[in-house]
mmCIF file with all atom_site columns, C-alpha atoms in Angstrom:
data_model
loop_
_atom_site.group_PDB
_atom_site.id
_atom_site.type_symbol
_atom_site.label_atom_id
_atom_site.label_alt_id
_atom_site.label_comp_id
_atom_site.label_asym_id
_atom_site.label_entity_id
_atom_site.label_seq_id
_atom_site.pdbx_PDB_ins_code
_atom_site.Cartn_x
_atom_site.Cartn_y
_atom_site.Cartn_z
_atom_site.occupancy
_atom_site.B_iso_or_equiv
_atom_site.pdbx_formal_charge
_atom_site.auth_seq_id
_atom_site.auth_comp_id
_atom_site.auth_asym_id
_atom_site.auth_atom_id
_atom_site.pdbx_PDB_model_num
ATOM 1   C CA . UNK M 1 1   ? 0.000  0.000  0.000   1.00 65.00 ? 1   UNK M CA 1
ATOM 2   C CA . UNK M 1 2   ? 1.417  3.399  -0.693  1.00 71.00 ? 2   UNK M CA 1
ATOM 3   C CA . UNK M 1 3   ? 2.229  6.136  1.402   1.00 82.00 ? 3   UNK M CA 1
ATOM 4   C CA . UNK M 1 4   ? -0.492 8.970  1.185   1.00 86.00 ? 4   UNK M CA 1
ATOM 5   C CA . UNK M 1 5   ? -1.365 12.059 1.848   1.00 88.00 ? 5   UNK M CA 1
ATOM 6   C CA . UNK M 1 6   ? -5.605 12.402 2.148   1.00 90.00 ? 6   UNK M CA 1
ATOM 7   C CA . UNK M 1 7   ? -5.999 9.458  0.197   1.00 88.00 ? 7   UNK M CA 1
ATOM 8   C CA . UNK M 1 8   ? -3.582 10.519 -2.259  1.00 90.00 ? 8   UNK M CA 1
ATOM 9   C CA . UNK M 1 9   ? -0.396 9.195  -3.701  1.00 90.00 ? 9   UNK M CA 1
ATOM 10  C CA . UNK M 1 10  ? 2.120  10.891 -1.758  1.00 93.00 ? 10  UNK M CA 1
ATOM 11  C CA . UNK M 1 11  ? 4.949  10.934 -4.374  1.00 94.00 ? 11  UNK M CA 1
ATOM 12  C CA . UNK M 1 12  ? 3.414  14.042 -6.408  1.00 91.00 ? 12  UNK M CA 1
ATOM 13  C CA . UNK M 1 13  ? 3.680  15.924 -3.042  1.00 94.00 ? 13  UNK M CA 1
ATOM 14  C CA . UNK M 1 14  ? 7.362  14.919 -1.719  1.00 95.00 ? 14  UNK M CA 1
ATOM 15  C CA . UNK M 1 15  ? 8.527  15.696 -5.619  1.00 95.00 ? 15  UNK M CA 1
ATOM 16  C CA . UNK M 1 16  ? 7.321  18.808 -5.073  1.00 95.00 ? 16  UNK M CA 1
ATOM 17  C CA . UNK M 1 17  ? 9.069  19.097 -1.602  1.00 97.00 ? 17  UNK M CA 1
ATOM 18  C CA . UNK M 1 18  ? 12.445 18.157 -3.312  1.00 98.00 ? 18  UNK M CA 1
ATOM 19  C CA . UNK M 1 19  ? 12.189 20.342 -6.578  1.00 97.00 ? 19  UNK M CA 1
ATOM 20  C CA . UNK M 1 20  ? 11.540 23.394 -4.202  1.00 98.00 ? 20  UNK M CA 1
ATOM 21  C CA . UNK M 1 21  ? 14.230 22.537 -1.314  1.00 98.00 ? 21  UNK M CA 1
ATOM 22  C CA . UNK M 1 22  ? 17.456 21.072 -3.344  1.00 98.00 ? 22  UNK M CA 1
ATOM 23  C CA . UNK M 1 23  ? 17.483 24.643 -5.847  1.00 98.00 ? 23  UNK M CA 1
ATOM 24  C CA . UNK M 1 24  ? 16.826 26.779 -3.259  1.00 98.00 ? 24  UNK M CA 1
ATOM 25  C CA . UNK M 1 25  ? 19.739 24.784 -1.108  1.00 98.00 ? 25  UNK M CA 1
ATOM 26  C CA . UNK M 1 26  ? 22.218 24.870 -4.050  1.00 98.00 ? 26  UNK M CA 1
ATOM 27  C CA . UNK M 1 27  ? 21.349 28.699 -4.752  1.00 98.00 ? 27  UNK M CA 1
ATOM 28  C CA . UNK M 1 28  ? 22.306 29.091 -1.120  1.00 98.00 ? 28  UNK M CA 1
ATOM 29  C CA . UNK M 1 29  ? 25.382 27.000 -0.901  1.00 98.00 ? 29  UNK M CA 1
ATOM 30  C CA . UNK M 1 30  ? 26.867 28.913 -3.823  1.00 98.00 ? 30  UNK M CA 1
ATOM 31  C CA . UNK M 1 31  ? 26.147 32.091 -2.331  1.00 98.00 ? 31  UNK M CA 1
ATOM 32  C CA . UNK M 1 32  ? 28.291 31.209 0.845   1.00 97.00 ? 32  UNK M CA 1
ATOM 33  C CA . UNK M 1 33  ? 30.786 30.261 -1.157  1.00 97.00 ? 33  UNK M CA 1
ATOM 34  C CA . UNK M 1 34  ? 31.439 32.968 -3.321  1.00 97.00 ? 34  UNK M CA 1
ATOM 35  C CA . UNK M 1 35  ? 30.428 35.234 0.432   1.00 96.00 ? 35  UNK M CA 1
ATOM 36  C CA . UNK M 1 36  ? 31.769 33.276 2.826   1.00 94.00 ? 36  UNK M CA 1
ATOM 37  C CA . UNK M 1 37  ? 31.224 35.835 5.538   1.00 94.00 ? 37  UNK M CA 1
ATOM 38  C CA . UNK M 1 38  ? 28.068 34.656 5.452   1.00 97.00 ? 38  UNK M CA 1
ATOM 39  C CA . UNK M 1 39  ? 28.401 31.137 6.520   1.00 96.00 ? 39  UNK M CA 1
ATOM 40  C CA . UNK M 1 40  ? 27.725 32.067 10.099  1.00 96.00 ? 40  UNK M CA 1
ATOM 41  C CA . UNK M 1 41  ? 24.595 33.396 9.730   1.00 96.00 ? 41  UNK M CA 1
ATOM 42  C CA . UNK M 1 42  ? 23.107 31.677 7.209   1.00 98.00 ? 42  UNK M CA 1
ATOM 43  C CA . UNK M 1 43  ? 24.660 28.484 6.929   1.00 98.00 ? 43  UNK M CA 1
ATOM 44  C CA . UNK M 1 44  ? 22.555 26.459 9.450   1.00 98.00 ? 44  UNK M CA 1
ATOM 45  C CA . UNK M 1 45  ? 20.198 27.506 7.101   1.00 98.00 ? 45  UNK M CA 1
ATOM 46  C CA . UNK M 1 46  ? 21.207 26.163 3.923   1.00 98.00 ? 46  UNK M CA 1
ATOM 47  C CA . UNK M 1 47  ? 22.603 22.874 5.866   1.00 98.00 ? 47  UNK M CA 1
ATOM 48  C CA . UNK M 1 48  ? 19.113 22.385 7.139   1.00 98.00 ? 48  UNK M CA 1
ATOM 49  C CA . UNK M 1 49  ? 17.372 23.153 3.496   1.00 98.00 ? 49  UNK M CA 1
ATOM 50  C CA . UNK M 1 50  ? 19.864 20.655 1.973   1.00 98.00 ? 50  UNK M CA 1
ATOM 51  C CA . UNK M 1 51  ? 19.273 17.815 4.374   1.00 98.00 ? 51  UNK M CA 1
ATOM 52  C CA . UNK M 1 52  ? 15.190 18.599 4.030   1.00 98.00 ? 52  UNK M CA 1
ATOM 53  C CA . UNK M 1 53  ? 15.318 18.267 0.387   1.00 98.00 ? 53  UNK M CA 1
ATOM 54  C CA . UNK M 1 54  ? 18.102 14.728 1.060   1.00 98.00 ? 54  UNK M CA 1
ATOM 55  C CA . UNK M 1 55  ? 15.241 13.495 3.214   1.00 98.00 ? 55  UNK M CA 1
ATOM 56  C CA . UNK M 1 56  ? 12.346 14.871 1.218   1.00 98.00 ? 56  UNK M CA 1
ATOM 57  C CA . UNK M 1 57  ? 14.019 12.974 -2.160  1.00 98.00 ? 57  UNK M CA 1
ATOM 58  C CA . UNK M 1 58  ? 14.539 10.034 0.094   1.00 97.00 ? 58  UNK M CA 1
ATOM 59  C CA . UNK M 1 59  ? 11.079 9.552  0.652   1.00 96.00 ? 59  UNK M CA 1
ATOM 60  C CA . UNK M 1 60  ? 9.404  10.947 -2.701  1.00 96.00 ? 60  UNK M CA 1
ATOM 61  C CA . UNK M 1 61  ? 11.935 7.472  -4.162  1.00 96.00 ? 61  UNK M CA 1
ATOM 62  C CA . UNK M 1 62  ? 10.288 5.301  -1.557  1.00 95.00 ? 62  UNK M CA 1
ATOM 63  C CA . UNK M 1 63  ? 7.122  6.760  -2.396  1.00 95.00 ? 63  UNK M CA 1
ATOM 64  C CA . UNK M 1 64  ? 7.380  6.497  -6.015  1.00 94.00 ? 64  UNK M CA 1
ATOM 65  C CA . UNK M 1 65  ? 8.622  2.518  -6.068  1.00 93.00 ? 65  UNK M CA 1
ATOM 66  C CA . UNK M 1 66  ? 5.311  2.117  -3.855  1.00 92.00 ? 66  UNK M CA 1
ATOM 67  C CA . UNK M 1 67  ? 3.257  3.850  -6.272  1.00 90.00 ? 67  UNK M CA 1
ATOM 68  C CA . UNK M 1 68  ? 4.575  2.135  -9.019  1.00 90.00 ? 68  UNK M CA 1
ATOM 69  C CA . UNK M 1 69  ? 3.899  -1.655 -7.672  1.00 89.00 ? 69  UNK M CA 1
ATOM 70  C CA . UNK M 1 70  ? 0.263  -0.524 -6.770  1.00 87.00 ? 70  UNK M CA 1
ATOM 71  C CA . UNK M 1 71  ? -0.664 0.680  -10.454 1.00 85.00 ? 71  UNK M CA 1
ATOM 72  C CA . UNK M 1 72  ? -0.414 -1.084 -13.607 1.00 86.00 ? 72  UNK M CA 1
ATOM 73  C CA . UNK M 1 73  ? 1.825  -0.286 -16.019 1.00 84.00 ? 73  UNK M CA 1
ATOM 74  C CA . UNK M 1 74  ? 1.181  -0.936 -19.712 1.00 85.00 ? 74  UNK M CA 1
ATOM 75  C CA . UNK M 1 75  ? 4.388  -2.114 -21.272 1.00 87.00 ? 75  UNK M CA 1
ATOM 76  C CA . UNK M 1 76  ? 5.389  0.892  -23.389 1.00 83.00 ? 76  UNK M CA 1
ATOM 77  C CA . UNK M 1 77  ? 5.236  3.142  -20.821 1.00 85.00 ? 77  UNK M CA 1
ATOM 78  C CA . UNK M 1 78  ? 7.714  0.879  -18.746 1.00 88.00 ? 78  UNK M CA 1
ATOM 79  C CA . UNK M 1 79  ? 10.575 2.622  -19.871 1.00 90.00 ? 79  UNK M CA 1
ATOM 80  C CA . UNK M 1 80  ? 9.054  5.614  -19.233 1.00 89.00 ? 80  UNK M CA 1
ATOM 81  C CA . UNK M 1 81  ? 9.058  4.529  -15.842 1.00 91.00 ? 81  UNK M CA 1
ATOM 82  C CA . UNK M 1 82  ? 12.083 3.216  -15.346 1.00 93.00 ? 82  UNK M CA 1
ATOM 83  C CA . UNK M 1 83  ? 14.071 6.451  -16.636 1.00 94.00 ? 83  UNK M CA 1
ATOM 84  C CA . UNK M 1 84  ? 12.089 7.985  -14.178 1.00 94.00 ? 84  UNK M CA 1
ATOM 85  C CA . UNK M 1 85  ? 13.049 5.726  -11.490 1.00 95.00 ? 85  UNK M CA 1
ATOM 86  C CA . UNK M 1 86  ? 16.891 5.477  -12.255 1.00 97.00 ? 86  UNK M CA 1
ATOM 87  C CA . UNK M 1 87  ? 16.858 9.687  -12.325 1.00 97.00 ? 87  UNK M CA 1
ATOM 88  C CA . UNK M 1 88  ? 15.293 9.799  -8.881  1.00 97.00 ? 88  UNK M CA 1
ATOM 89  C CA . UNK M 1 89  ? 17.539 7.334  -7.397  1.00 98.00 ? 89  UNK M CA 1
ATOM 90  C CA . UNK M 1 90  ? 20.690 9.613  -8.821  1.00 98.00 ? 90  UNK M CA 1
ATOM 91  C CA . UNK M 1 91  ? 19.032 12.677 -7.294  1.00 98.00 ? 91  UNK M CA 1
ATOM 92  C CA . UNK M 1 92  ? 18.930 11.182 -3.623  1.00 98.00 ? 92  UNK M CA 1
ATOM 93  C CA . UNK M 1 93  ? 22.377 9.818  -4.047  1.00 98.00 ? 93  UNK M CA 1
ATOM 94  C CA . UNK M 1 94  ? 23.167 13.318 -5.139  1.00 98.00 ? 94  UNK M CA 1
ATOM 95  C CA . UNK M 1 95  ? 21.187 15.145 -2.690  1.00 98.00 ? 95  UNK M CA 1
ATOM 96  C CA . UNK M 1 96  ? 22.818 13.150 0.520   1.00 98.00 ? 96  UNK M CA 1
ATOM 97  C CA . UNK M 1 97  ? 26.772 14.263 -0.155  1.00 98.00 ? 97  UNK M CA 1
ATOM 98  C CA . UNK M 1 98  ? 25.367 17.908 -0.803  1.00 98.00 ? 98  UNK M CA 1
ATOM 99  C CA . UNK M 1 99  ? 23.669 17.783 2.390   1.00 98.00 ? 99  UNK M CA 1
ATOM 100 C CA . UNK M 1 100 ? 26.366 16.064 4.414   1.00 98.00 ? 100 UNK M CA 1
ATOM 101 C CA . UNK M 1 101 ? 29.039 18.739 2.652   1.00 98.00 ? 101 UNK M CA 1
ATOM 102 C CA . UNK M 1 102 ? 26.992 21.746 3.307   1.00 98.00 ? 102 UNK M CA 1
ATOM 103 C CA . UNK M 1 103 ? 26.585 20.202 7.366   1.00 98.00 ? 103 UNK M CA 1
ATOM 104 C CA . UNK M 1 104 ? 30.148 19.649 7.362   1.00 98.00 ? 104 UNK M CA 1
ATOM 105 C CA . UNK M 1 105 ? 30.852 23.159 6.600   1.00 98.00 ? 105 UNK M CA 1
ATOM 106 C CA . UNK M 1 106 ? 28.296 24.562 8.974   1.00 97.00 ? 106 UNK M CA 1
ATOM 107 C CA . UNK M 1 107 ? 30.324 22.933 11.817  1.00 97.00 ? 107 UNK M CA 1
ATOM 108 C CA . UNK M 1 108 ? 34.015 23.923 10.528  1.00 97.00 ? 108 UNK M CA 1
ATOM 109 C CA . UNK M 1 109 ? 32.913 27.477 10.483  1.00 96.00 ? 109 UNK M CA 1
ATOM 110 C CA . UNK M 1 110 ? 31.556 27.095 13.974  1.00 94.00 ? 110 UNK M CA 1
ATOM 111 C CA . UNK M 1 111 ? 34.930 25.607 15.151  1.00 95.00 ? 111 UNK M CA 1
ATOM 112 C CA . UNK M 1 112 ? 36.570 28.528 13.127  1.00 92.00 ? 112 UNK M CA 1
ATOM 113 C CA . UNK M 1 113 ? 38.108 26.582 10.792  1.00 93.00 ? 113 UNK M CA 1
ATOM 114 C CA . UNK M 1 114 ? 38.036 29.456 8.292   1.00 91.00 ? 114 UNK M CA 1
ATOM 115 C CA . UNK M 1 115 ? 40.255 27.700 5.342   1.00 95.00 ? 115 UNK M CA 1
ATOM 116 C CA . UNK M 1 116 ? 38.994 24.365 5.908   1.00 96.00 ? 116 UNK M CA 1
ATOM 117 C CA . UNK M 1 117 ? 35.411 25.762 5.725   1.00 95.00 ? 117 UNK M CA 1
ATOM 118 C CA . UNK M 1 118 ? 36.127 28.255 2.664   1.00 97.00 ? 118 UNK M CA 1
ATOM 119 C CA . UNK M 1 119 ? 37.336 24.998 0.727   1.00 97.00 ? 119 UNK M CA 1
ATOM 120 C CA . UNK M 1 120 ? 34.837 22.466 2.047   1.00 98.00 ? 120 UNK M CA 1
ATOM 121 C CA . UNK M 1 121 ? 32.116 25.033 1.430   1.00 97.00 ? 121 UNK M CA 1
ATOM 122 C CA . UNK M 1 122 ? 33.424 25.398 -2.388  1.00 98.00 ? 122 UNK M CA 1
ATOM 123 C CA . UNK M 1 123 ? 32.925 22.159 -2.584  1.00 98.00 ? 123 UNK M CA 1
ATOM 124 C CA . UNK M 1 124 ? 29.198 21.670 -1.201  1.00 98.00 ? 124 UNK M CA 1
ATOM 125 C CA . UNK M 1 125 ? 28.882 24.389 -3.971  1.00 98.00 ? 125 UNK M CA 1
ATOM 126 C CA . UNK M 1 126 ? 29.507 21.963 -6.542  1.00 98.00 ? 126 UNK M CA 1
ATOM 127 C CA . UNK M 1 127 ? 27.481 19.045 -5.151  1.00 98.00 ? 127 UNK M CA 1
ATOM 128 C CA . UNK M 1 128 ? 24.786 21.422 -4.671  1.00 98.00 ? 128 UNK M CA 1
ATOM 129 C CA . UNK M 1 129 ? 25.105 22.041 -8.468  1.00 98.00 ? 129 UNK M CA 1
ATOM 130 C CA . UNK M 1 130 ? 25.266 18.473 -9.275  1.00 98.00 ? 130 UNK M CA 1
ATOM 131 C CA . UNK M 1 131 ? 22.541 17.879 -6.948  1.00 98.00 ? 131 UNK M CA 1
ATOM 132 C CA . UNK M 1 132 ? 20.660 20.060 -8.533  1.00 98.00 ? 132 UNK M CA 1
ATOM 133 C CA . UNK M 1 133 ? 21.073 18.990 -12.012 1.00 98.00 ? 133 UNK M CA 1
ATOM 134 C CA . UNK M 1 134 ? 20.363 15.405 -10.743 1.00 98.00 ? 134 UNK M CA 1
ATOM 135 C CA . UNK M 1 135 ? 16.780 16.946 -9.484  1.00 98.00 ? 135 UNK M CA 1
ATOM 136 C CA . UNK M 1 136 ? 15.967 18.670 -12.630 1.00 97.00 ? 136 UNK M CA 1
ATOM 137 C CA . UNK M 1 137 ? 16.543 15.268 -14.618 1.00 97.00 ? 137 UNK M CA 1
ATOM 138 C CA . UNK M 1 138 ? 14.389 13.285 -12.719 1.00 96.00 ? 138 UNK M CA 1
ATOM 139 C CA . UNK M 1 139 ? 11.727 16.031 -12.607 1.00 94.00 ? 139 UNK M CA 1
ATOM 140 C CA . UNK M 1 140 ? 11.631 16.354 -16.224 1.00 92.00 ? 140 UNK M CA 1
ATOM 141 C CA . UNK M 1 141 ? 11.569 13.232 -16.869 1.00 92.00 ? 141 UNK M CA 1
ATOM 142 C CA . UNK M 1 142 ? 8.924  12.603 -14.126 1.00 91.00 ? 142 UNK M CA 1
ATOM 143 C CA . UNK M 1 143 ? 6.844  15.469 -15.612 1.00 89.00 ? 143 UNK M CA 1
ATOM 144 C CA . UNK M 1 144 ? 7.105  14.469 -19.307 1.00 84.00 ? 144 UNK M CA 1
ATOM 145 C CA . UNK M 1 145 ? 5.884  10.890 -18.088 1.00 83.00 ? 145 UNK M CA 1
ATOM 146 C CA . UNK M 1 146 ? 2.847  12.060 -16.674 1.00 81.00 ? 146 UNK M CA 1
ATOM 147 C CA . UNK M 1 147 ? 2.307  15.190 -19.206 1.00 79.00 ? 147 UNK M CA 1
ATOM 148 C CA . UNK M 1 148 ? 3.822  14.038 -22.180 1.00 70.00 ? 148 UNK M CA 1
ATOM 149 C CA . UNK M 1 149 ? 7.176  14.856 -23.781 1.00 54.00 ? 149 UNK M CA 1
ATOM 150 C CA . UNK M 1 150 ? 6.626  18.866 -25.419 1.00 48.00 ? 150 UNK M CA 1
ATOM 151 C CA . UNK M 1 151 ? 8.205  19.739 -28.394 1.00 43.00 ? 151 UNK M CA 1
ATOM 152 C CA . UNK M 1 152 ? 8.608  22.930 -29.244 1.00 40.00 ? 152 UNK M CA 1
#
């Protein structure tokens, strides 16, 4: 049985969680590291909208592989599916080193560990980009499954 949310599928409404959080996250990441000042202040911040979207994309898979095995599936749109699948599992794996980098640098600037937080900040940066990339994949391909690809 599926997870959901007032008798609805609850994938549609984690996606939605994780396309919000893991952009806004990455946005924020590589604004502290191109203003590193601002790590202190608004660091917990982006650590704790990082690991929101890691759990968020966590669940929306789980939710999604339930959803799948309680509907049927005719067997052209199976690959359809499965794209969609493989993209959301590489956004969660994405999402979890972004959140765990962007944690990590959150406590070395509390420990003032100014060049160790400067570098491992640059790089929670960059797995908030591929994070988000990751989440923009499996969106669009999650989208164009239930919408239909557009061609413009």
């Amino acid at each position: 049985m599926p997870i959901t949310v007032a008798g609805l599928p609850a994938h549609p409404f984690l996606v939605h969680a994780v396309v919000v959080l893991v952009p806004l996250a990455a946005l924020g990441a590589v604004t502290l590291s191109i203003r590193p000042s601002w790590n202190r202040p608004y660091g917990p911040l982006v650590a704790a909208t990082a690991l929101a979207g890691a759990v968020a994309a966590t669940l929306a898979k789980f939710a999604g592989d339930q959803l799948r095995a309680a509907i049927d599936i005719t067997p052209g749109f199976v690959p359809v599916i499965d794209e969609h699948a493989q993209r959301g599992l590489y956004a969660v794996v994405a999402a979890w080193p972004f959140a765990l980098l962007a944690i990590a640098t959150v406590v070395l600037t509390l420990r003032s560990r100014r060049r160790s937080a400067r570098l491992t900040g640059m790089v929670a940066a960059l797995a908030g980009v591929a994070a988000l990339v990751t989440t923009v994949l499996a969106g669009h391909s999650g989208s164009a499954s239930v919408w239909g690809a557009v061609t413009g």
